[in-house]
PDB file of C-alpha atoms in Angstrom:
ATOM      1  CA  MET A   1      -9.374 -14.103 -20.043  1.00  0.00           C
ATOM      2  CA  SER A   2     -12.989 -12.388 -18.460  1.00  0.00           C
ATOM      3  CA  TYR A   3     -12.317 -14.528 -15.302  1.00  0.00           C
ATOM      4  CA  GLU A   4     -16.434 -14.950 -15.158  1.00  0.00           C
ATOM      5  CA  LEU A   5     -16.549 -18.162 -13.738  1.00  0.00           C
ATOM      6  CA  GLU A   6     -13.814 -17.638 -11.100  1.00  0.00           C
ATOM      7  CA  ARG A   7     -15.282 -14.002 -10.101  1.00  0.00           C
ATOM      8  CA  ARG A   8     -18.473 -15.740  -9.466  1.00  0.00           C
ATOM      9  CA  VAL A   9     -16.855 -18.679  -7.478  1.00  0.00           C
ATOM     10  CA  ALA A  10     -14.868 -16.832  -5.478  1.00  0.00           C
ATOM     11  CA  LEU A  11     -17.724 -14.482  -4.469  1.00  0.00           C
ATOM     12  CA  ASP A  12     -19.969 -17.196  -3.407  1.00  0.00           C
ATOM     13  CA  ALA A  13     -17.263 -18.756  -1.388  1.00  0.00           C
ATOM     14  CA  VAL A  14     -16.133 -15.633   0.479  1.00  0.00           C
ATOM     15  CA  ILE A  15     -19.960 -15.404   1.202  1.00  0.00           C
ATOM     16  CA  LYS A  16     -19.998 -18.456   2.817  1.00  0.00           C
ATOM     17  CA  ALA A  17     -16.963 -17.952   4.855  1.00  0.00           C
ATOM     18  CA  CYS A  18     -18.539 -14.584   5.953  1.00  0.00           C
ATOM     19  CA  ARG A  19     -21.751 -16.314   7.192  1.00  0.00           C
ATOM     20  CA  LEU A  20     -19.511 -18.765   9.081  1.00  0.00           C
ATOM     21  CA  CYS A  21     -17.846 -16.139  10.631  1.00  0.00           C
ATOM     22  CA  SER A  22     -20.637 -14.212  11.683  1.00  0.00           C
ATOM     23  CA  ALA A  23     -22.201 -17.399  13.368  1.00  0.00           C
ATOM     24  CA  VAL A  24     -19.205 -18.046  15.372  1.00  0.00           C
ATOM     25  CA  GLN A  25     -19.395 -14.627  16.462  1.00  0.00           C
ATOM     26  CA  ALA A  26     -23.163 -14.799  17.280  1.00  0.00           C
ATOM     27  CA  ALA A  27     -22.281 -18.059  19.312  1.00  0.00           C
ATOM     28  CA  HIS A  28     -19.797 -15.968  21.808  1.00  0.00           C
ATOM     29  CA  LEU A  29     -17.292 -18.709  21.284  1.00  0.00           C
ATOM     30  CA  GLY A  30     -14.631 -16.262  23.176  1.00  0.00           C
ATOM     31  CA  GLY A  31     -13.119 -19.825  24.445  1.00  0.00           C
ATOM     32  CA  GLY A  32     -12.484 -21.239  20.802  1.00  0.00           C
ATOM     33  CA  VAL A  33      -9.345 -19.794  20.548  1.00  0.00           C
ATOM     34  CA  ILE A  34      -5.812 -21.118  20.926  1.00  0.00           C
ATOM     35  CA  ASP A  35      -2.307 -19.903  20.331  1.00  0.00           C
ATOM     36  CA  LYS A  36       0.038 -20.787  17.458  1.00  0.00           C
ATOM     37  CA  GLU A  37       3.823 -21.408  17.466  1.00  0.00           C
ATOM     38  CA  ASP A  38       4.153 -17.718  16.572  1.00  0.00           C
ATOM     39  CA  LYS A  39       1.960 -16.815  19.571  1.00  0.00           C
ATOM     40  CA  SER A  40      -0.513 -15.592  17.245  1.00  0.00           C
ATOM     41  CA  PRO A  41      -4.209 -16.614  18.005  1.00  0.00           C
ATOM     42  CA  VAL A  42      -6.245 -18.772  15.592  1.00  0.00           C
ATOM     43  CA  THR A  43     -10.080 -19.273  16.251  1.00  0.00           C
ATOM     44  CA  VAL A  44     -12.793 -21.846  15.347  1.00  0.00           C
ATOM     45  CA  ALA A  45     -13.580 -18.932  12.607  1.00  0.00           C
ATOM     46  CA  ASP A  46     -10.263 -19.093  11.006  1.00  0.00           C
ATOM     47  CA  PHE A  47     -10.220 -23.206  10.804  1.00  0.00           C
ATOM     48  CA  GLY A  48     -13.916 -22.850   9.728  1.00  0.00           C
ATOM     49  CA  ALA A  49     -13.817 -20.297   7.047  1.00  0.00           C
ATOM     50  CA  GLN A  50     -10.507 -21.815   5.558  1.00  0.00           C
ATOM     51  CA  ALA A  51     -12.428 -25.399   5.218  1.00  0.00           C
ATOM     52  CA  VAL A  52     -15.468 -23.859   3.560  1.00  0.00           C
ATOM     53  CA  VAL A  53     -13.585 -21.615   0.824  1.00  0.00           C
ATOM     54  CA  SER A  54     -11.156 -24.795   0.056  1.00  0.00           C
ATOM     55  CA  ASP A  55     -14.143 -26.659  -0.169  1.00  0.00           C
ATOM     56  CA  HIS A  56     -16.108 -24.559  -2.494  1.00  0.00           C
ATOM     57  CA  LEU A  57     -12.884 -23.689  -4.848  1.00  0.00           C
ATOM     58  CA  ALA A  58     -12.204 -27.449  -5.085  1.00  0.00           C
ATOM     59  CA  LEU A  59     -15.557 -28.630  -6.634  1.00  0.00           C
ATOM     60  CA  VAL A  60     -15.144 -26.039  -9.541  1.00  0.00           C
ATOM     61  CA  PHE A  61     -11.287 -25.803  -9.867  1.00  0.00           C
ATOM     62  CA  PRO A  62     -10.157 -29.075  -8.408  1.00  0.00           C
ATOM     63  CA  HIS A  63      -6.498 -28.654  -9.957  1.00  0.00           C
ATOM     64  CA  ASP A  64      -6.111 -25.190  -8.371  1.00  0.00           C
ATOM     65  CA  PRO A  65      -3.728 -25.087  -5.498  1.00  0.00           C
ATOM     66  CA  LEU A  66      -4.467 -23.155  -2.700  1.00  0.00           C
ATOM     67  CA  VAL A  67      -2.236 -20.972  -0.604  1.00  0.00           C
ATOM     68  CA  ALA A  68      -3.697 -20.328   2.903  1.00  0.00           C
ATOM     69  CA  GLU A  69      -2.439 -19.336   6.587  1.00  0.00           C
ATOM     70  CA  GLU A  70      -3.957 -22.243   8.494  1.00  0.00           C
ATOM     71  CA  ASP A  71      -3.597 -26.034   8.902  1.00  0.00           C
ATOM     72  CA  SER A  72      -5.515 -28.972  10.641  1.00  0.00           C
ATOM     73  CA  ALA A  73      -2.483 -29.953  13.131  1.00  0.00           C
ATOM     74  CA  LEU A  74      -3.571 -28.014  16.026  1.00  0.00           C
ATOM     75  CA  LEU A  75      -7.255 -29.412  15.545  1.00  0.00           C
ATOM     76  CA  ARG A  76      -5.973 -32.899  15.566  1.00  0.00           C
ATOM     77  CA  ARG A  77      -4.555 -32.609  18.963  1.00  0.00           C
ATOM     78  CA  PRO A  78      -6.380 -34.275  21.759  1.00  0.00           C
ATOM     79  CA  GLU A  79      -6.116 -30.950  24.239  1.00  0.00           C
ATOM     80  CA  ASN A  80      -8.211 -29.195  21.535  1.00  0.00           C
ATOM     81  CA  ALA A  81     -11.115 -31.509  21.038  1.00  0.00           C
ATOM     82  CA  ARG A  82     -13.741 -28.630  22.284  1.00  0.00           C
ATOM     83  CA  LEU A  83     -12.212 -26.652  19.318  1.00  0.00           C
ATOM     84  CA  LYS A  84     -12.421 -29.185  16.526  1.00  0.00           C
ATOM     85  CA  GLU A  85     -15.940 -29.935  17.688  1.00  0.00           C
ATOM     86  CA  ALA A  86     -16.567 -26.228  17.676  1.00  0.00           C
ATOM     87  CA  VAL A  87     -15.167 -25.978  13.803  1.00  0.00           C
ATOM     88  CA  LEU A  88     -16.908 -29.185  12.528  1.00  0.00           C
ATOM     89  CA  LYS A  89     -20.213 -27.930  13.851  1.00  0.00           C
ATOM     90  CA  HIS A  90     -20.059 -24.540  12.218  1.00  0.00           C
ATOM     91  CA  VAL A  91     -18.323 -25.907   9.100  1.00  0.00           C
ATOM     92  CA  ARG A  92     -21.517 -28.296   8.534  1.00  0.00           C
ATOM     93  CA  MET A  93     -23.757 -25.489   9.003  1.00  0.00           C
ATOM     94  CA  ILE A  94     -22.689 -24.257   5.645  1.00  0.00           C
ATOM     95  CA  THR A  95     -21.451 -27.297   4.099  1.00  0.00           C
ATOM     96  CA  SER A  96     -23.618 -30.449   5.561  1.00  0.00           C
ATOM     97  CA  ARG A  97     -22.116 -33.114   3.319  1.00  0.00           C
ATOM     98  CA  LEU A  98     -18.548 -32.870   4.706  1.00  0.00           C
ATOM     99  CA  SER A  99     -17.028 -35.471   7.195  1.00  0.00           C
ATOM    100  CA  GLU A 100     -14.404 -34.809   9.681  1.00  0.00           C
ATOM    101  CA  GLU A 101     -11.749 -36.124   7.587  1.00  0.00           C
ATOM    102  CA  GLU A 102     -13.083 -34.074   4.752  1.00  0.00           C
ATOM    103  CA  ILE A 103     -12.953 -31.031   6.528  1.00  0.00           C
ATOM    104  CA  PHE A 104      -9.375 -31.414   7.750  1.00  0.00           C
ATOM    105  CA  ALA A 105      -8.446 -32.059   4.356  1.00  0.00           C
ATOM    106  CA  ALA A 106     -10.217 -29.256   3.048  1.00  0.00           C
ATOM    107  CA  ILE A 107      -8.335 -27.172   5.631  1.00  0.00           C
ATOM    108  CA  ASP A 108      -4.958 -28.903   4.334  1.00  0.00           C
ATOM    109  CA  ARG A 109      -5.432 -28.128   0.971  1.00  0.00           C
ATOM    110  CA  GLY A 110      -3.957 -24.682   1.857  1.00  0.00           C
ATOM    111  CA  ASN A 111      -0.392 -25.697   2.170  1.00  0.00           C
ATOM    112  CA  PRO A 112       1.251 -25.557  -1.271  1.00  0.00           C
ATOM    113  CA  GLY A 113       3.992 -22.773  -1.470  1.00  0.00           C
ATOM    114  CA  GLY A 114       2.829 -20.519  -4.487  1.00  0.00           C
ATOM    115  CA  GLY A 115       5.737 -19.525  -6.648  1.00  0.00           C
ATOM    116  CA  ALA A 116       6.023 -17.495 -10.106  1.00  0.00           C
ATOM    117  CA  LYS A 117       5.037 -20.167 -12.171  1.00  0.00           C
ATOM    118  CA  GLY A 118       0.840 -21.541 -12.790  1.00  0.00           C
ATOM    119  CA  ARG A 119      -2.244 -20.512 -10.970  1.00  0.00           C
ATOM    120  CA  PHE A 120      -3.315 -20.579  -7.389  1.00  0.00           C
ATOM    121  CA  TRP A 121      -5.557 -18.960  -5.115  1.00  0.00           C
ATOM    122  CA  THR A 122      -4.490 -17.344  -1.514  1.00  0.00           C
ATOM    123  CA  LEU A 123      -6.732 -17.158   1.180  1.00  0.00           C
ATOM    124  CA  ASP A 124      -6.857 -15.429   4.841  1.00  0.00           C
ATOM    125  CA  PRO A 125      -9.700 -16.904   6.556  1.00  0.00           C
ATOM    126  CA  ILE A 126      -9.846 -14.263   8.805  1.00  0.00           C
ATOM    127  CA  ASP A 127      -7.420 -11.207   8.545  1.00  0.00           C
ATOM    128  CA  GLY A 128      -7.446  -9.544  11.241  1.00  0.00           C
ATOM    129  CA  THR A 129      -8.309 -12.316  14.230  1.00  0.00           C
ATOM    130  CA  LYS A 130      -7.618  -9.638  17.025  1.00  0.00           C
ATOM    131  CA  GLY A 131     -10.292  -7.581  15.440  1.00  0.00           C
ATOM    132  CA  PHE A 132     -12.522 -10.538  15.255  1.00  0.00           C
ATOM    133  CA  LEU A 133     -11.912 -11.235  18.938  1.00  0.00           C
ATOM    134  CA  ARG A 134     -12.448  -7.751  20.157  1.00  0.00           C
ATOM    135  CA  GLY A 135     -15.967  -7.283  17.709  1.00  0.00           C
ATOM    136  CA  ASP A 136     -14.089  -4.749  15.572  1.00  0.00           C
ATOM    137  CA  GLN A 137     -13.309  -5.116  11.912  1.00  0.00           C
ATOM    138  CA  TYR A 138     -11.984  -8.216  10.123  1.00  0.00           C
ATOM    139  CA  ALA A 139     -11.854  -9.715   6.601  1.00  0.00           C
ATOM    140  CA  VAL A 140     -12.227 -12.715   4.568  1.00  0.00           C
ATOM    141  CA  ALA A 141      -9.604 -12.363   1.899  1.00  0.00           C
ATOM    142  CA  LEU A 142      -9.403 -14.384  -1.394  1.00  0.00           C
ATOM    143  CA  ALA A 143      -7.228 -13.676  -4.687  1.00  0.00           C
ATOM    144  CA  LEU A 144      -6.378 -15.736  -7.255  1.00  0.00           C
ATOM    145  CA  ILE A 145      -2.794 -15.350  -9.019  1.00  0.00           C
ATOM    146  CA  GLU A 146      -1.284 -16.542 -12.081  1.00  0.00           C
ATOM    147  CA  ASP A 147       2.428 -16.769 -12.821  1.00  0.00           C
ATOM    148  CA  GLY A 148       3.096 -14.447 -10.036  1.00  0.00           C
ATOM    149  CA  GLN A 149       0.435 -11.442 -10.797  1.00  0.00           C
ATOM    150  CA  VAL A 150      -2.650 -11.159  -8.764  1.00  0.00           C
ATOM    151  CA  ARG A 151      -5.563 -11.566 -11.351  1.00  0.00           C
ATOM    152  CA  LEU A 152      -8.640 -11.385  -9.276  1.00  0.00           C
ATOM    153  CA  GLY A 153      -9.312 -10.382  -5.675  1.00  0.00           C
ATOM    154  CA  VAL A 154     -12.623 -10.802  -3.231  1.00  0.00           C
ATOM    155  CA  LEU A 155     -12.570  -8.959   0.310  1.00  0.00           C
ATOM    156  CA  GLY A 156     -15.527  -9.956   2.660  1.00  0.00           C
ATOM    157  CA  CYS A 157     -15.794  -7.177   5.572  1.00  0.00           C
ATOM    158  CA  PRO A 158     -18.769  -8.352   7.429  1.00  0.00           C
ATOM    159  CA  ARG A 159     -18.391  -5.308   9.957  1.00  0.00           C
ATOM    160  CA  LEU A 160     -17.700  -2.752   7.878  1.00  0.00           C
ATOM    161  CA  PRO A 161     -20.557  -0.617   7.397  1.00  0.00           C
ATOM    162  CA  LEU A 162     -21.359  -0.246   2.908  1.00  0.00           C
ATOM    163  CA  VAL A 163     -21.489   3.456   2.846  1.00  0.00           C
ATOM    164  CA  SER A 164     -18.763   5.660   4.460  1.00  0.00           C
ATOM    165  CA  PHE A 165     -18.526   4.031   7.909  1.00  0.00           C
ATOM    166  CA  GLN A 166     -22.587   4.411   8.336  1.00  0.00           C
ATOM    167  CA  GLY A 167     -25.508   2.249   7.864  1.00  0.00           C
ATOM    168  CA  GLN A 168     -26.084  -1.670   8.022  1.00  0.00           C
ATOM    169  CA  ALA A 169     -22.653  -3.474   8.272  1.00  0.00           C
ATOM    170  CA  GLY A 170     -21.287  -6.085   5.806  1.00  0.00           C
ATOM    171  CA  SER A 171     -19.221  -4.982   2.646  1.00  0.00           C
ATOM    172  CA  LEU A 172     -18.088  -7.477  -0.157  1.00  0.00           C
ATOM    173  CA  PHE A 173     -15.518  -6.299  -2.327  1.00  0.00           C
ATOM    174  CA  VAL A 174     -14.415  -7.483  -5.695  1.00  0.00           C
ATOM    175  CA  ALA A 175     -11.681  -6.896  -8.249  1.00  0.00           C
ATOM    176  CA  VAL A 176     -10.323  -8.349 -11.705  1.00  0.00           C
ATOM    177  CA  ARG A 177      -7.933  -7.308 -13.400  1.00  0.00           C
ATOM    178  CA  GLY A 178      -8.712  -4.814 -16.188  1.00  0.00           C
ATOM    179  CA  GLN A 179     -12.012  -4.615 -15.119  1.00  0.00           C
ATOM    180  CA  GLY A 180     -12.029  -2.143 -12.063  1.00  0.00           C
ATOM    181  CA  SER A 181     -13.100  -2.550  -8.416  1.00  0.00           C
ATOM    182  CA  ALA A 182     -16.667  -2.953  -7.038  1.00  0.00           C
ATOM    183  CA  VAL A 183     -18.666  -2.877  -4.028  1.00  0.00           C
ATOM    184  CA  ARG A 184     -21.641  -4.759  -2.680  1.00  0.00           C
ATOM    185  CA  GLY A 185     -23.620  -5.851   0.330  1.00  0.00           C
ATOM    186  CA  ILE A 186     -22.483  -9.449   1.710  1.00  0.00           C
ATOM    187  CA  GLU A 187     -26.030 -10.635   1.661  1.00  0.00           C
ATOM    188  CA  GLN A 188     -27.784  -8.665  -1.140  1.00  0.00           C
ATOM    189  CA  GLY A 189     -27.989  -5.656  -2.907  1.00  0.00           C
ATOM    190  CA  GLU A 190     -26.469  -4.473  -6.188  1.00  0.00           C
ATOM    191  CA  GLU A 191     -22.873  -3.821  -7.238  1.00  0.00           C
ATOM    192  CA  ARG A 192     -21.649  -0.553  -7.919  1.00  0.00           C
ATOM    193  CA  GLN A 193     -18.192   0.417  -9.365  1.00  0.00           C
ATOM    194  CA  ILE A 194     -15.721   2.435  -6.936  1.00  0.00           C
ATOM    195  CA  ARG A 195     -12.936   4.678  -7.257  1.00  0.00           C
ATOM    196  CA  VAL A 196     -10.356   6.183  -4.861  1.00  0.00           C
ATOM    197  CA  ALA A 197     -10.449   9.517  -3.544  1.00  0.00           C
ATOM    198  CA  ASP A 198      -9.655  12.434  -5.926  1.00  0.00           C
ATOM    199  CA  ILE A 199      -7.410  14.463  -3.321  1.00  0.00           C
ATOM    200  CA  ALA A 200      -4.392  16.124  -4.443  1.00  0.00           C
ATOM    201  CA  ASN A 201      -3.257  17.702  -1.354  1.00  0.00           C
ATOM    202  CA  PRO A 202      -1.979  15.498   1.711  1.00  0.00           C
ATOM    203  CA  SER A 203      -3.581  17.431   4.293  1.00  0.00           C
ATOM    204  CA  ASP A 204      -6.836  16.756   3.163  1.00  0.00           C
ATOM    205  CA  ALA A 205      -5.813  13.004   3.468  1.00  0.00           C
ATOM    206  CA  LEU A 206      -7.320  10.220   5.564  1.00  0.00           C
ATOM    207  CA  PHE A 207      -4.447   8.019   6.751  1.00  0.00           C
ATOM    208  CA  CYS A 208      -4.887   4.456   7.654  1.00  0.00           C
ATOM    209  CA  GLU A 209      -2.913   2.258   9.962  1.00  0.00           C
ATOM    210  CA  SER A 210      -2.668  -1.011  11.513  1.00  0.00           C
ATOM    211  CA  PHE A 211      -5.095  -1.208  14.983  1.00  0.00           C
ATOM    212  CA  GLU A 212      -2.144  -2.963  16.537  1.00  0.00           C
ATOM    213  CA  SER A 213       1.115  -1.251  17.164  1.00  0.00           C
ATOM    214  CA  SER A 214       2.844  -4.385  16.771  1.00  0.00           C
ATOM    215  CA  HIS A 215       1.901  -4.861  13.058  1.00  0.00           C
ATOM    216  CA  SER A 216       2.964  -1.336  11.944  1.00  0.00           C
ATOM    217  CA  SER A 217       5.028   1.492  13.943  1.00  0.00           C
ATOM    218  CA  HIS A 218       2.361   4.051  15.240  1.00  0.00           C
ATOM    219  CA  ASP A 219       5.550   6.401  15.850  1.00  0.00           C
ATOM    220  CA  ASP A 220       6.739   6.667  12.437  1.00  0.00           C
ATOM    221  CA  MET A 221       3.204   7.122  11.435  1.00  0.00           C
ATOM    222  CA  GLY A 222       2.859  10.109  13.391  1.00  0.00           C
ATOM    223  CA  GLY A 223       6.143  11.739  12.084  1.00  0.00           C
ATOM    224  CA  ILE A 224       4.907  11.173   8.388  1.00  0.00           C
ATOM    225  CA  VAL A 225       1.422  12.729   8.897  1.00  0.00           C
ATOM    226  CA  GLU A 226       3.520  15.736  10.973  1.00  0.00           C
ATOM    227  CA  LEU A 227       5.969  16.036   7.966  1.00  0.00           C
ATOM    228  CA  LEU A 228       2.916  16.460   5.226  1.00  0.00           C
ATOM    229  CA  GLY A 229       0.758  18.571   7.709  1.00  0.00           C
ATOM    230  CA  VAL A 230      -2.067  15.960   7.279  1.00  0.00           C
ATOM    231  CA  LYS A 231      -5.106  17.505   9.375  1.00  0.00           C
ATOM    232  CA  ARG A 232      -6.738  14.438  10.420  1.00  0.00           C
ATOM    233  CA  PRO A 233      -5.446  11.739  12.861  1.00  0.00           C
ATOM    234  CA  PRO A 234      -4.856   8.426  11.537  1.00  0.00           C
ATOM    235  CA  LEU A 235      -7.805   5.932  11.230  1.00  0.00           C
ATOM    236  CA  ARG A 236      -6.556   2.609  13.112  1.00  0.00           C
ATOM    237  CA  MET A 237      -8.372  -0.422  11.859  1.00  0.00           C
ATOM    238  CA  ASP A 238      -7.673  -4.044  11.829  1.00  0.00           C
ATOM    239  CA  SER A 239      -7.491  -6.395   8.639  1.00  0.00           C
ATOM    240  CA  GLN A 240      -7.569  -5.529   4.612  1.00  0.00           C
ATOM    241  CA  ALA A 241     -10.657  -3.583   5.484  1.00  0.00           C
ATOM    242  CA  LYS A 242      -8.251  -0.416   5.190  1.00  0.00           C
ATOM    243  CA  TYR A 243      -7.700  -1.321   1.439  1.00  0.00           C
ATOM    244  CA  GLY A 244     -11.440  -1.525   1.045  1.00  0.00           C
ATOM    245  CA  ILE A 245     -12.110   1.865   2.428  1.00  0.00           C
ATOM    246  CA  LEU A 246      -9.277   3.183   0.208  1.00  0.00           C
ATOM    247  CA  ALA A 247     -10.606   1.463  -2.767  1.00  0.00           C
ATOM    248  CA  ARG A 248     -14.066   3.069  -2.356  1.00  0.00           C
ATOM    249  CA  GLY A 249     -12.739   6.451  -1.564  1.00  0.00           C
ATOM    250  CA  ASP A 250     -13.409   6.905   2.169  1.00  0.00           C
ATOM    251  CA  GLY A 251      -9.645   6.823   3.150  1.00  0.00           C
ATOM    252  CA  THR A 252      -6.550   8.223   1.032  1.00  0.00           C
ATOM    253  CA  VAL A 253      -3.535   6.535   2.570  1.00  0.00           C
ATOM    254  CA  TYR A 254      -2.708   3.151   4.147  1.00  0.00           C
ATOM    255  CA  LEU A 255       0.720   2.712   5.545  1.00  0.00           C
ATOM    256  CA  ARG A 256       2.166  -0.879   6.914  1.00  0.00           C
ATOM    257  CA  LEU A 257       5.406   0.213   8.662  1.00  0.00           C
ATOM    258  CA  PRO A 258       7.713  -2.663   9.650  1.00  0.00           C
ATOM    259  CA  THR A 259       8.237  -2.701  13.576  1.00  0.00           C
ATOM    260  CA  LYS A 260      10.864  -5.378  13.114  1.00  0.00           C
ATOM    261  CA  LYS A 261      13.609  -5.129  10.233  1.00  0.00           C
ATOM    262  CA  ALA A 262      13.292  -9.151   9.649  1.00  0.00           C
ATOM    263  CA  TYR A 263       9.640  -9.140   9.466  1.00  0.00           C
ATOM    264  CA  VAL A 264       8.568 -10.335   5.917  1.00  0.00           C
ATOM    265  CA  GLU A 265       4.677 -10.094   4.993  1.00  0.00           C
ATOM    266  CA  LYS A 266       2.596 -12.778   3.471  1.00  0.00           C
ATOM    267  CA  ILE A 267       1.096 -12.753   0.528  1.00  0.00           C
ATOM    268  CA  TRP A 268      -2.525 -13.537   1.712  1.00  0.00           C
ATOM    269  CA  ASP A 269      -2.342 -10.549   4.006  1.00  0.00           C
ATOM    270  CA  HIS A 270      -2.305  -8.195   0.852  1.00  0.00           C
ATOM    271  CA  ALA A 271      -3.198  -9.741  -2.596  1.00  0.00           C
ATOM    272  CA  ALA A 272      -6.829  -9.127  -2.249  1.00  0.00           C
ATOM    273  CA  GLY A 273      -6.681  -5.661  -1.003  1.00  0.00           C
ATOM    274  CA  CYS A 274      -3.714  -4.416  -3.571  1.00  0.00           C
ATOM    275  CA  ILE A 275      -5.615  -5.437  -6.420  1.00  0.00           C
ATOM    276  CA  LEU A 276      -8.740  -3.973  -5.219  1.00  0.00           C
ATOM    277  CA  VAL A 277      -6.803  -0.550  -4.715  1.00  0.00           C
ATOM    278  CA  GLU A 278      -5.234  -0.711  -7.878  1.00  0.00           C
ATOM    279  CA  GLU A 279      -8.396  -1.496 -10.219  1.00  0.00           C
ATOM    280  CA  ALA A 280      -9.878   1.272  -8.303  1.00  0.00           C
ATOM    281  CA  GLY A 281      -7.400   3.667  -9.743  1.00  0.00           C
ATOM    282  CA  GLY A 282      -4.711   3.649  -6.414  1.00  0.00           C
ATOM    283  CA  LYS A 283      -1.407   2.807  -6.334  1.00  0.00           C
ATOM    284  CA  VAL A 284       0.193   0.283  -4.013  1.00  0.00           C
ATOM    285  CA  THR A 285       4.285  -0.175  -3.584  1.00  0.00           C
ATOM    286  CA  ASP A 286       6.854  -1.265  -0.692  1.00  0.00           C
ATOM    287  CA  LEU A 287       8.417   1.711   0.942  1.00  0.00           C
ATOM    288  CA  ASN A 288      10.904   1.985  -1.528  1.00  0.00           C
ATOM    289  CA  GLY A 289       8.556   2.525  -4.250  1.00  0.00           C
ATOM    290  CA  ASN A 290       8.732  -1.223  -5.567  1.00  0.00           C
ATOM    291  CA  PRO A 291       5.359  -3.053  -7.002  1.00  0.00           C
ATOM    292  CA  LEU A 292       4.545  -5.690  -4.438  1.00  0.00           C
ATOM    293  CA  ASP A 293       6.179  -9.370  -6.054  1.00  0.00           C
ATOM    294  CA  PHE A 294       3.665 -12.148  -5.419  1.00  0.00           C
ATOM    295  CA  SER A 295       5.977 -14.532  -7.121  1.00  0.00           C
ATOM    296  CA  GLN A 296       8.328 -15.647  -4.128  1.00  0.00           C
ATOM    297  CA  GLY A 297       6.076 -17.997  -2.468  1.00  0.00           C
ATOM    298  CA  LYS A 298       4.301 -17.189   0.351  1.00  0.00           C
ATOM    299  CA  THR A 299       5.860 -14.162   1.235  1.00  0.00           C
ATOM    300  CA  LEU A 300       6.952 -10.812  -0.020  1.00  0.00           C
ATOM    301  CA  VAL A 301      10.459 -11.328   0.606  1.00  0.00           C
ATOM    302  CA  LYS A 302      11.549  -8.783  -1.853  1.00  0.00           C
ATOM    303  CA  ASN A 303       9.534  -6.008  -0.242  1.00  0.00           C
ATOM    304  CA  LYS A 304       9.671  -3.980   2.722  1.00  0.00           C
ATOM    305  CA  GLY A 305       6.426  -2.578   4.322  1.00  0.00           C
ATOM    306  CA  VAL A 306       3.476  -1.303   2.171  1.00  0.00           C
ATOM    307  CA  ILE A 307       2.440   2.153   0.884  1.00  0.00           C
ATOM    308  CA  ALA A 308      -1.345   2.254  -0.688  1.00  0.00           C
ATOM    309  CA  THR A 309      -2.428   5.411  -1.919  1.00  0.00           C
ATOM    310  CA  ASN A 310      -5.091   7.029  -4.303  1.00  0.00           C
ATOM    311  CA  GLY A 311      -2.156   7.393  -6.704  1.00  0.00           C
ATOM    312  CA  LYS A 312      -2.135  11.160  -6.885  1.00  0.00           C
ATOM    313  CA  LEU A 313      -0.472  11.288  -3.284  1.00  0.00           C
ATOM    314  CA  HIS A 314       1.779   8.251  -4.031  1.00  0.00           C
ATOM    315  CA  GLN A 315       5.088  10.013  -4.597  1.00  0.00           C
ATOM    316  CA  VAL A 316       4.861  12.691  -1.802  1.00  0.00           C
ATOM    317  CA  VAL A 317       3.825  10.158   0.715  1.00  0.00           C
ATOM    318  CA  LEU A 318       6.744   7.511  -0.517  1.00  0.00           C
ATOM    319  CA  GLU A 319       9.350  10.772  -0.107  1.00  0.00           C
ATOM    320  CA  ALA A 320       7.663  11.532   3.376  1.00  0.00           C
ATOM    321  CA  VAL A 321       8.498   7.746   4.324  1.00  0.00           C
ATOM    322  CA  LYS A 322      11.619   7.857   3.275  1.00  0.00           C
ATOM    323  CA  SER A 323      12.571  11.254   5.071  1.00  0.00           C
ATOM    324  CA  VAL A 324      11.224   9.677   8.383  1.00  0.00           C
ATOM    325  CA  ILE A 325      12.447   6.353   8.343  1.00  0.00           C
ATOM    326  CA  GLY A 326      14.892   6.057   5.374  1.00  0.00           C
ATOM    327  CA  ASN A 327      15.526   3.583   2.720  1.00  0.00           C
ATOM    328  CA  GLN A 328      14.455   0.131   3.712  1.00  0.00           C
TER     329      GLN A 328
END
């Protein structure tokens, strides 16, 4: 399959979501934040972006399930009435035809469980919510999965400059299995094909890790880069934007090193980024060298951590990871 229609629809959906997120930031809705049961923050933009993407996909692919992070339960609580009104307002700025219940239904389309059979989309409406709140990096991440394999990924990064951390912000990445990876501006500009960095010496590599130390062990990263003789300090950045800069050759290695043994990664945190790097010529595995398994429902339960590289450095990085933290 060429996935031409899916590619176009996914790009349009993510562009709409990025516009909503930028509008929420411009409105300075700092008070539009609540904590979920796991204590992670959720914002007007999380709910709004999920509603916009879900609605757009349903118009063209009404039978495709959506596996996503949020649901409308918190918005329905009376104590969150102000948050709800802000969500409704910003969704209607993008899609004016939707009623309140239709917006809630669009959000709640994201509750199926995924799995090894059939076709579904997976979405993180804002990957890197804390980065979003700080005015730093975040991403809208959408991927299409068929029979447990990621077939298409779109990553919208409204705060990421289009070229090597300079110039106008707003990068939109897209990859289709077997067709390579590309990047363009969110609002304008032609697509250009991208490739990972042609670096074979780890000392010349730029390593990337999560900004939040609770998401990935900074101490273990320090031991790994020291062992490999890496010259530059790791780049700390929120969200799957790290996959984007790796795919376009600005970064070389991205490590997600668990801080808790029981933690299991979610599929929406990696599906779009994984295919971007692989289609740009890179390699993505877990800390034991196994491919990421997107066939197990909403989580990567058969994997521990993530190693994404330009391919040439993968084996040496994998060995360094095992030397520092052992087999997982």
